[in-house]
Backbone as a chain_set.jsonl record, in Angstrom:
{"seq": "MGDPQIDLSRLKLARKERNLSLREVAEITGYESAATISRIESGKRGIKSTLLKKLSTLYGKPLDYFFVD", "coords": {"N": [[0.848, -1.189, 0.0], [0.658, 2.163, -0.947], [1.673, 5.6, -0.316], [-0.888, 7.801, 0.887], [-2.961, 9.57, -1.442], [-3.406, 12.938, -2.38], [-6.35, 14.662, -3.21], [-6.276, 16.944, -5.446], [-8.131, 18.601, -6.683], [-9.995, 19.0, -4.725], [-8.697, 20.647, -2.935], [-8.683, 23.125, -4.246], [-11.454, 23.473, -4.645], [-12.406, 23.599, -1.981], [-11.16, 25.954, -1.148], [-12.393, 27.819, -2.824], [-15.04, 27.529, -1.99], [-14.909, 28.824, 0.42], [-14.582, 31.33, -0.434], [-12.033, 32.455, -0.796], [-9.107, 34.026, -2.006], [-6.165, 33.053, -3.872], [-4.028, 34.609, -3.022], [-4.918, 35.493, -0.495], [-4.997, 33.062, 0.901], [-2.295, 32.38, 0.816], [-1.19, 34.47, 2.365], [-2.467, 34.056, 4.868], [-1.556, 31.511, 5.557], [1.14, 31.864, 5.659], [2.786, 31.681, 3.44], [4.906, 32.776, 0.738], [3.827, 33.688, -1.705], [0.945, 33.947, -3.893], [1.317, 32.399, -6.1], [2.688, 30.161, -5.213], [0.739, 28.737, -3.773], [-1.0, 28.266, -5.878], [0.611, 26.576, -7.477], [0.734, 24.359, -5.805], [-1.98, 23.584, -5.715], [-2.269, 22.834, -8.374], [-0.657, 20.678, -8.617], [1.99, 20.948, -9.265], [3.761, 21.377, -7.33], [4.65, 19.82, -4.319], [2.718, 19.151, -1.314], [3.134, 19.975, 2.027], [2.615, 18.26, 5.119], [2.092, 19.949, 7.248], [1.077, 22.274, 6.045], [-1.211, 21.213, 4.864], [-2.709, 20.593, 7.119], [-3.139, 23.185, 8.126], [-4.691, 24.235, 6.029], [-6.894, 22.567, 6.143], [-8.04, 23.357, 8.578], [-8.467, 26.106, 8.027], [-10.257, 25.945, 5.87], [-12.323, 24.611, 7.008], [-12.688, 21.863, 6.855], [-12.472, 18.293, 7.335], [-9.36, 16.496, 7.624], [-9.343, 14.105, 6.117], [-11.032, 14.685, 4.009], [-9.517, 15.709, 1.952], [-8.158, 13.614, 0.794], [-7.813, 11.058, -1.704], [-10.475, 8.881, -2.296]], "CA": [[0.0, 0.0, 0.0], [1.48, 3.365, -1.069], [1.278, 6.783, 0.435], [-2.198, 8.325, 0.473], [-2.908, 10.597, -2.475], [-4.225, 14.124, -2.167], [-7.239, 15.037, -4.302], [-5.954, 18.354, -5.655], [-9.338, 19.36, -7.035], [-10.683, 19.341, -3.478], [-8.016, 21.805, -2.353], [-9.187, 24.318, -4.93], [-12.88, 23.581, -4.363], [-12.586, 24.049, -0.595], [-10.766, 27.372, -1.106], [-13.435, 28.61, -3.482], [-16.234, 27.492, -1.138], [-14.686, 29.824, 1.466], [-14.412, 32.623, -1.118], [-10.689, 32.959, -0.529], [-8.208, 34.1, -3.159], [-4.856, 32.431, -3.678], [-3.227, 35.556, -2.242], [-5.379, 35.449, 0.898], [-4.543, 31.797, 1.49], [-0.839, 32.494, 1.001], [-0.94, 35.361, 3.496], [-2.95, 33.427, 6.1], [-0.746, 30.332, 5.871], [2.543, 32.23, 5.79], [3.568, 31.437, 2.224], [5.372, 34.022, 0.142], [3.066, 34.21, -2.836], [-0.216, 33.229, -4.403], [1.808, 31.43, -7.086], [3.037, 28.928, -4.497], [-0.513, 28.024, -3.505], [-1.469, 27.822, -7.185], [1.419, 25.419, -7.877], [0.317, 23.234, -4.965], [-3.294, 23.158, -6.196], [-2.157, 22.245, -9.711], [0.193, 19.486, -8.554], [3.352, 21.255, -9.7], [4.567, 21.422, -6.105], [4.085, 18.965, -3.281], [2.15, 19.827, -0.159], [3.624, 19.473, 3.304], [1.526, 17.915, 6.039], [1.761, 21.118, 8.08], [0.197, 23.141, 5.266], [-2.495, 20.541, 4.707], [-3.431, 20.771, 8.389], [-3.582, 24.583, 8.165], [-5.773, 24.405, 5.064], [-8.036, 21.849, 6.69], [-8.635, 24.246, 9.576], [-8.91, 27.32, 7.344], [-11.393, 25.65, 5.008], [-13.375, 23.967, 7.787], [-12.863, 20.499, 6.338], [-11.618, 17.302, 7.996], [-8.196, 16.123, 6.804], [-9.633, 13.022, 5.153], [-11.727, 15.263, 2.868], [-8.545, 16.016, 0.907], [-7.522, 12.412, 0.275], [-8.543, 10.284, -2.69], [-11.209, 7.766, -1.667]], "C": [[0.886, 1.242, 0.0], [0.994, 4.487, -0.178], [-0.103, 7.248, -0.029], [-2.034, 9.468, -0.516], [-3.875, 11.734, -2.148], [-5.077, 14.368, -3.411], [-7.09, 16.549, -4.49], [-7.18, 19.188, -6.001], [-10.101, 19.78, -5.78], [-10.008, 20.51, -2.76], [-8.587, 23.092, -2.934], [-10.668, 24.539, -4.618], [-13.128, 24.122, -2.961], [-12.218, 25.523, -0.453], [-11.862, 28.243, -1.696], [-14.722, 28.635, -2.66], [-16.137, 28.518, -0.006], [-14.486, 31.223, 0.901], [-13.07, 33.27, -0.791], [-9.876, 32.968, -1.816], [-6.92, 33.345, -2.839], [-3.978, 33.311, -2.797], [-3.625, 35.524, -0.765], [-4.903, 34.178, 1.603], [-3.043, 31.845, 1.752], [-0.523, 33.344, 2.224], [-1.314, 34.697, 4.823], [-2.04, 32.271, 6.524], [0.749, 30.624, 5.961], [3.409, 31.917, 4.58], [3.836, 32.754, 1.524], [4.476, 34.578, -0.949], [1.872, 33.337, -3.175], [0.224, 32.15, -5.387], [2.175, 30.104, -6.422], [1.79, 28.102, -4.233], [-1.089, 27.488, -4.814], [-0.714, 26.576, -7.653], [1.044, 24.182, -7.064], [-1.023, 22.694, -5.466], [-3.229, 22.468, -7.551], [-1.26, 21.009, -9.746], [1.617, 19.705, -9.007], [4.319, 21.342, -8.527], [3.873, 20.55, -5.07], [3.538, 19.792, -2.128], [2.664, 19.166, 1.114], [2.442, 19.205, 4.223], [1.133, 19.105, 6.908], [0.835, 22.079, 7.337], [-1.17, 22.499, 5.108], [-3.336, 20.682, 5.976], [-3.963, 22.207, 8.51], [-4.768, 24.808, 7.232], [-7.041, 23.717, 5.544], [-8.781, 22.719, 7.692], [-9.233, 25.484, 8.912], [-10.189, 27.085, 6.547], [-12.549, 24.98, 5.748], [-13.707, 22.571, 7.305], [-11.999, 19.53, 7.141], [-10.46, 16.917, 7.063], [-8.541, 15.082, 5.747], [-10.425, 13.499, 3.935], [-10.778, 15.424, 1.674], [-7.858, 14.797, 0.288], [-8.435, 11.69, -0.71], [-9.2, 9.105, -1.982], [-10.679, 6.427, -2.137]], "O": [[1.769, 1.37, 0.848], [0.048, 4.344, 0.596], [-0.447, 7.104, -1.203], [-1.079, 10.24, -0.433], [-5.001, 11.512, -1.703], [-4.579, 14.289, -4.534], [-7.71, 17.333, -3.772], [-7.25, 20.364, -5.642], [-10.779, 20.807, -5.781], [-10.669, 21.275, -2.059], [-8.929, 24.023, -2.205], [-11.086, 25.667, -4.356], [-13.966, 25.004, -2.772], [-12.881, 26.261, 0.276], [-12.215, 29.28, -1.133], [-15.421, 29.648, -2.635], [-17.155, 29.022, 0.471], [-14.252, 32.179, 1.641], [-12.987, 34.473, -0.544], [-9.949, 32.035, -2.616], [-6.631, 33.041, -1.681], [-3.265, 32.811, -1.927], [-2.761, 35.528, 0.112], [-4.465, 34.218, 2.752], [-2.579, 31.397, 2.801], [0.326, 32.972, 3.033], [-0.557, 34.772, 5.791], [-1.786, 32.08, 7.714], [1.537, 29.74, 6.299], [4.635, 31.892, 4.685], [3.096, 33.724, 1.689], [4.369, 35.794, -1.109], [1.797, 32.166, -2.803], [-0.421, 31.106, -5.496], [1.988, 29.042, -7.015], [1.791, 26.89, -4.449], [-1.61, 26.373, -4.851], [-1.32, 25.634, -8.163], [1.04, 23.072, -7.596], [-1.184, 21.484, -5.623], [-4.055, 21.603, -7.843], [-1.121, 20.368, -10.788], [2.382, 18.747, -9.125], [5.536, 21.376, -8.708], [2.646, 20.552, -4.966], [3.852, 20.974, -1.985], [2.629, 17.943, 1.249], [1.397, 19.847, 4.113], [-0.036, 19.251, 7.266], [-0.088, 22.636, 7.932], [-2.188, 23.184, 5.21], [-4.55, 20.87, 5.898], [-5.095, 22.42, 8.942], [-5.731, 25.484, 7.592], [-8.141, 24.24, 5.365], [-10.009, 22.807, 7.657], [-10.368, 25.863, 9.2], [-11.092, 27.921, 6.548], [-13.629, 24.8, 5.185], [-14.862, 22.146, 7.341], [-10.91, 19.898, 7.583], [-10.59, 17.011, 5.842], [-8.079, 15.171, 4.609], [-10.485, 12.792, 2.929], [-11.194, 15.289, 0.523], [-7.065, 14.939, -0.642], [-9.659, 11.705, -0.575], [-8.571, 8.418, -1.176], [-11.175, 5.383, -1.714]]}, "num_chains": 1, "name": "protein.A"}
């Protein structure tokens, strides 16, 4: 059994459900730019567990929401 996979579409969907911009998420989570969050959502950059936990709290979603079923 491999590592659990993140459903990247759910990251973006959860952000949009909260009406947050990429820039707002970057500022709230302490990342330097909106581009970093965009790269994470598009799969061009990996996501650290610490950021995933922050996003889970910010978006009001349980951690397992972000994993592929």
